[in-house]
Amino acid sequence: MKLWRLTRPDHVALDGAGAAKLGGRYSSPGIPIVNFASEAGLAVLIALRYVQAAPATLDDAFVLGWTTIDGDVERVADDVDAAEKVRFVDRWAAQKRSLAIAVQSAVLPEADIILVNPLHAEAASLAPFRTRPFRFSECLHRSPMIDRYTAG
């Protein structure tokens, strides 16, 4: 399974330090978790939600990266509330039951957030995190097709 992440170049380490410090949507502070998306487009959409809060950062340098994992991924039930999802993920991480767990994305329910536990024994076997440069300003420019479609 290919896992995607859009982040700043200085946050590419897959150590879960950011989530451990601040917590994540699906994990409590103090628990290292690395958040990925099941689709590249979802990774971009999630990051865009944060960037739009500070529009001046639209031209900042980001990297779109991916890694792969093998095997089955445990899943958090889709029909539980947000607080229960956090409790479930926190227990999963503490028990080190599996390397990764899927949570239905709240941003795009047709896709998943894949959480990786960097403290799991299999974390060392993750494929190298490969990245390419990404800038929102290069993909959110005015489409040249707008004029064609609005011309009539």
PDB file of C-alpha atoms in Angstrom:
ATOM      1  CA  MET A   1       0.000   0.000   0.000  1.00  0.00           C
ATOM      2  CA  LYS A   2       1.341   3.417  -0.940  1.00  0.00           C
ATOM      3  CA  LEU A   3       1.056   6.062   1.774  1.00  0.00           C
ATOM      4  CA  TRP A   4       1.183   9.804   1.052  1.00  0.00           C
ATOM      5  CA  ARG A   5       2.197  12.828   3.094  1.00  0.00           C
ATOM      6  CA  LEU A   6       2.473  16.529   2.228  1.00  0.00           C
ATOM      7  CA  THR A   7       4.701  18.377   4.641  1.00  0.00           C
ATOM      8  CA  ARG A   8       7.375  21.004   4.975  1.00  0.00           C
ATOM      9  CA  PRO A   9      10.891  19.857   4.060  1.00  0.00           C
ATOM     10  CA  ASP A  10      12.052  20.070   7.676  1.00  0.00           C
ATOM     11  CA  HIS A  11       9.281  17.688   8.838  1.00  0.00           C
ATOM     12  CA  VAL A  12      10.041  14.622   6.714  1.00  0.00           C
ATOM     13  CA  ALA A  13      11.311  12.436   9.561  1.00  0.00           C
ATOM     14  CA  LEU A  14       8.879   9.587  10.157  1.00  0.00           C
ATOM     15  CA  ASP A  15       9.316   9.731  13.918  1.00  0.00           C
ATOM     16  CA  GLY A  16       5.902  11.031  14.982  1.00  0.00           C
ATOM     17  CA  ALA A  17       7.456  13.926  16.906  1.00  0.00           C
ATOM     18  CA  GLY A  18       4.866  16.466  15.746  1.00  0.00           C
ATOM     19  CA  ALA A  19       1.918  14.347  16.835  1.00  0.00           C
ATOM     20  CA  ALA A  20       3.692  13.472  20.094  1.00  0.00           C
ATOM     21  CA  LYS A  21       4.133  17.164  20.854  1.00  0.00           C
ATOM     22  CA  LEU A  22       0.722  18.491  19.825  1.00  0.00           C
ATOM     23  CA  GLY A  23      -1.489  15.470  19.322  1.00  0.00           C
ATOM     24  CA  GLY A  24      -3.300  14.763  16.088  1.00  0.00           C
ATOM     25  CA  ARG A  25      -6.860  14.586  14.906  1.00  0.00           C
ATOM     26  CA  TYR A  26      -6.898  10.906  15.848  1.00  0.00           C
ATOM     27  CA  SER A  27      -4.284  10.725  18.628  1.00  0.00           C
ATOM     28  CA  SER A  28      -3.538  12.383  21.946  1.00  0.00           C
ATOM     29  CA  PRO A  29      -0.468  14.483  22.763  1.00  0.00           C
ATOM     30  CA  GLY A  30       2.429  12.375  24.000  1.00  0.00           C
ATOM     31  CA  ILE A  31       1.852   9.592  21.478  1.00  0.00           C
ATOM     32  CA  PRO A  32       4.147   9.523  18.439  1.00  0.00           C
ATOM     33  CA  ILE A  33       2.106   8.840  15.310  1.00  0.00           C
ATOM     34  CA  VAL A  34       2.951   9.501  11.674  1.00  0.00           C
ATOM     35  CA  ASN A  35      -0.089  10.572   9.667  1.00  0.00           C
ATOM     36  CA  PHE A  36      -0.414   9.601   6.011  1.00  0.00           C
ATOM     37  CA  ALA A  37      -3.190   9.687   3.446  1.00  0.00           C
ATOM     38  CA  SER A  38      -4.304   6.781   1.297  1.00  0.00           C
ATOM     39  CA  GLU A  39      -4.314   9.065  -1.761  1.00  0.00           C
ATOM     40  CA  ALA A  40      -1.952  11.837  -2.878  1.00  0.00           C
ATOM     41  CA  GLY A  41      -4.899  14.155  -3.533  1.00  0.00           C
ATOM     42  CA  LEU A  42      -6.145  13.686   0.023  1.00  0.00           C
ATOM     43  CA  ALA A  43      -2.727  14.597   1.408  1.00  0.00           C
ATOM     44  CA  VAL A  44      -2.828  17.817  -0.631  1.00  0.00           C
ATOM     45  CA  LEU A  45      -6.408  18.615   0.385  1.00  0.00           C
ATOM     46  CA  ILE A  46      -5.670  18.147   4.084  1.00  0.00           C
ATOM     47  CA  ALA A  47      -2.578  20.355   3.947  1.00  0.00           C
ATOM     48  CA  LEU A  48      -4.496  22.990   1.980  1.00  0.00           C
ATOM     49  CA  ARG A  49      -6.993  23.280   4.827  1.00  0.00           C
ATOM     50  CA  TYR A  50      -4.156  24.397   7.108  1.00  0.00           C
ATOM     51  CA  VAL A  51      -2.449  26.610   4.540  1.00  0.00           C
ATOM     52  CA  GLN A  52      -5.648  28.541   3.822  1.00  0.00           C
ATOM     53  CA  ALA A  53      -5.569  29.752   7.429  1.00  0.00           C
ATOM     54  CA  ALA A  54      -2.321  31.563   6.533  1.00  0.00           C
ATOM     55  CA  PRO A  55      -2.581  32.443   2.810  1.00  0.00           C
ATOM     56  CA  ALA A  56       0.907  33.956   2.785  1.00  0.00           C
ATOM     57  CA  THR A  57       2.256  30.408   3.145  1.00  0.00           C
ATOM     58  CA  LEU A  58       0.761  29.271  -0.197  1.00  0.00           C
ATOM     59  CA  ASP A  59       4.105  29.863  -1.876  1.00  0.00           C
ATOM     60  CA  ASP A  60       6.147  28.168   0.850  1.00  0.00           C
ATOM     61  CA  ALA A  61       8.137  25.091  -0.049  1.00  0.00           C
ATOM     62  CA  PHE A  62       6.501  21.769   0.737  1.00  0.00           C
ATOM     63  CA  VAL A  63       7.312  18.218  -0.261  1.00  0.00           C
ATOM     64  CA  LEU A  64       4.880  15.557  -1.370  1.00  0.00           C
ATOM     65  CA  GLY A  65       6.205  12.239  -0.194  1.00  0.00           C
ATOM     66  CA  TRP A  66       5.323   8.588  -0.144  1.00  0.00           C
ATOM     67  CA  THR A  67       6.368   5.305   1.328  1.00  0.00           C
ATOM     68  CA  THR A  68       4.907   1.838   1.090  1.00  0.00           C
ATOM     69  CA  ILE A  69       3.857  -0.794   3.570  1.00  0.00           C
ATOM     70  CA  ASP A  70       2.947  -4.431   3.113  1.00  0.00           C
ATOM     71  CA  GLY A  71       0.290  -6.459   4.824  1.00  0.00           C
ATOM     72  CA  ASP A  72      -3.108  -5.824   6.290  1.00  0.00           C
ATOM     73  CA  VAL A  73      -3.969  -2.563   7.983  1.00  0.00           C
ATOM     74  CA  GLU A  74      -6.181  -2.595  11.050  1.00  0.00           C
ATOM     75  CA  ARG A  75      -9.209  -0.261  10.848  1.00  0.00           C
ATOM     76  CA  VAL A  76     -11.039   2.010  13.273  1.00  0.00           C
ATOM     77  CA  ALA A  77     -14.797   1.574  12.914  1.00  0.00           C
ATOM     78  CA  ASP A  78     -16.272   4.321  10.751  1.00  0.00           C
ATOM     79  CA  ASP A  79     -19.383   4.744  12.890  1.00  0.00           C
ATOM     80  CA  VAL A  80     -17.755   5.745  16.203  1.00  0.00           C
ATOM     81  CA  ASP A  81     -17.510   9.348  17.338  1.00  0.00           C
ATOM     82  CA  ALA A  82     -14.309  11.405  17.211  1.00  0.00           C
ATOM     83  CA  ALA A  83     -13.464  10.933  20.898  1.00  0.00           C
ATOM     84  CA  GLU A  84     -13.770   7.147  20.607  1.00  0.00           C
ATOM     85  CA  LYS A  85     -11.540   7.173  17.528  1.00  0.00           C
ATOM     86  CA  VAL A  86      -8.838   8.947  19.539  1.00  0.00           C
ATOM     87  CA  ARG A  87      -9.189   6.498  22.451  1.00  0.00           C
ATOM     88  CA  PHE A  88      -9.022   3.540  20.040  1.00  0.00           C
ATOM     89  CA  VAL A  89      -5.911   4.873  18.282  1.00  0.00           C
ATOM     90  CA  ASP A  90      -4.218   5.691  21.586  1.00  0.00           C
ATOM     91  CA  ARG A  91      -4.797   2.102  22.823  1.00  0.00           C
ATOM     92  CA  TRP A  92      -3.651   0.671  19.498  1.00  0.00           C
ATOM     93  CA  ALA A  93      -0.430   2.693  19.622  1.00  0.00           C
ATOM     94  CA  ALA A  94       0.323   1.802  23.248  1.00  0.00           C
ATOM     95  CA  GLN A  95      -0.235  -1.902  22.584  1.00  0.00           C
ATOM     96  CA  LYS A  96       1.877  -1.787  19.386  1.00  0.00           C
ATOM     97  CA  ARG A  97      -0.610  -4.228  17.838  1.00  0.00           C
ATOM     98  CA  SER A  98       0.278  -3.427  14.238  1.00  0.00           C
ATOM     99  CA  LEU A  99       2.362  -1.015  12.223  1.00  0.00           C
ATOM    100  CA  ALA A 100      -0.560   0.881  10.700  1.00  0.00           C
ATOM    101  CA  ILE A 101      -4.214   1.595  11.253  1.00  0.00           C
ATOM    102  CA  ALA A 102      -6.771   3.194   8.928  1.00  0.00           C
ATOM    103  CA  VAL A 103      -9.305   5.849   9.916  1.00  0.00           C
ATOM    104  CA  GLN A 104     -11.949   7.128   7.538  1.00  0.00           C
ATOM    105  CA  SER A 105     -11.002  10.657   6.516  1.00  0.00           C
ATOM    106  CA  ALA A 106     -13.288  13.383   7.850  1.00  0.00           C
ATOM    107  CA  VAL A 107     -12.173  15.613   4.960  1.00  0.00           C
ATOM    108  CA  LEU A 108     -12.856  13.083   2.202  1.00  0.00           C
ATOM    109  CA  PRO A 109     -14.792  10.088   3.570  1.00  0.00           C
ATOM    110  CA  GLU A 110     -14.087   8.031   0.445  1.00  0.00           C
ATOM    111  CA  ALA A 111     -10.421   7.844   1.458  1.00  0.00           C
ATOM    112  CA  ASP A 112      -8.487   7.002   4.610  1.00  0.00           C
ATOM    113  CA  ILE A 113      -5.964   8.487   6.952  1.00  0.00           C
ATOM    114  CA  ILE A 114      -3.323   5.853   7.618  1.00  0.00           C
ATOM    115  CA  LEU A 115      -1.617   6.206  10.983  1.00  0.00           C
ATOM    116  CA  VAL A 116       1.774   4.580  11.428  1.00  0.00           C
ATOM    117  CA  ASN A 117       3.223   3.766  14.834  1.00  0.00           C
ATOM    118  CA  PRO A 118       6.952   4.604  14.685  1.00  0.00           C
ATOM    119  CA  LEU A 119       7.493   2.611  17.900  1.00  0.00           C
ATOM    120  CA  HIS A 120       6.233  -0.630  16.344  1.00  0.00           C
ATOM    121  CA  ALA A 121       8.930  -3.208  15.587  1.00  0.00           C
ATOM    122  CA  GLU A 122       8.129  -3.130  11.866  1.00  0.00           C
ATOM    123  CA  ALA A 123       8.588   0.655  11.599  1.00  0.00           C
ATOM    124  CA  ALA A 124      12.281   0.168  10.882  1.00  0.00           C
ATOM    125  CA  SER A 125      11.329  -1.768   7.753  1.00  0.00           C
ATOM    126  CA  LEU A 126       9.325   1.069   6.183  1.00  0.00           C
ATOM    127  CA  ALA A 127      10.403   1.785   2.635  1.00  0.00           C
ATOM    128  CA  PRO A 128      12.460   4.979   2.373  1.00  0.00           C
ATOM    129  CA  PHE A 129      10.336   8.134   2.349  1.00  0.00           C
ATOM    130  CA  ARG A 130      10.645   9.561  -1.147  1.00  0.00           C
ATOM    131  CA  THR A 131       9.704  13.160  -1.843  1.00  0.00           C
ATOM    132  CA  ARG A 132       9.326  15.668  -4.607  1.00  0.00           C
ATOM    133  CA  PRO A 133       9.046  19.461  -4.312  1.00  0.00           C
ATOM    134  CA  PHE A 134       5.503  20.819  -4.068  1.00  0.00           C
ATOM    135  CA  ARG A 135       4.176  24.380  -4.093  1.00  0.00           C
ATOM    136  CA  PHE A 136       0.507  25.232  -3.810  1.00  0.00           C
ATOM    137  CA  SER A 137       1.079  28.308  -5.962  1.00  0.00           C
ATOM    138  CA  GLU A 138       1.997  26.037  -8.880  1.00  0.00           C
ATOM    139  CA  CYS A 139      -1.242  24.071  -8.799  1.00  0.00           C
ATOM    140  CA  LEU A 140      -3.749  26.694  -7.588  1.00  0.00           C
ATOM    141  CA  HIS A 141      -3.101  29.237 -10.332  1.00  0.00           C
ATOM    142  CA  ARG A 142      -6.012  30.442 -12.453  1.00  0.00           C
ATOM    143  CA  SER A 143      -6.927  27.688 -14.879  1.00  0.00           C
ATOM    144  CA  PRO A 144      -6.531  28.601 -18.562  1.00  0.00           C
ATOM    145  CA  MET A 145      -9.737  26.649 -19.219  1.00  0.00           C
ATOM    146  CA  ILE A 146     -11.902  29.062 -17.234  1.00  0.00           C
ATOM    147  CA  ASP A 147     -12.113  31.516 -20.126  1.00  0.00           C
ATOM    148  CA  ARG A 148     -13.050  28.756 -22.563  1.00  0.00           C
ATOM    149  CA  TYR A 149     -15.804  27.422 -20.325  1.00  0.00           C
ATOM    150  CA  THR A 150     -17.241  30.835 -19.420  1.00  0.00           C
ATOM    151  CA  ALA A 151     -17.110  32.237 -22.977  1.00  0.00           C
ATOM    152  CA  GLY A 152     -20.319  30.607 -23.800  1.00  0.00           C
TER     153      GLY A 152
END
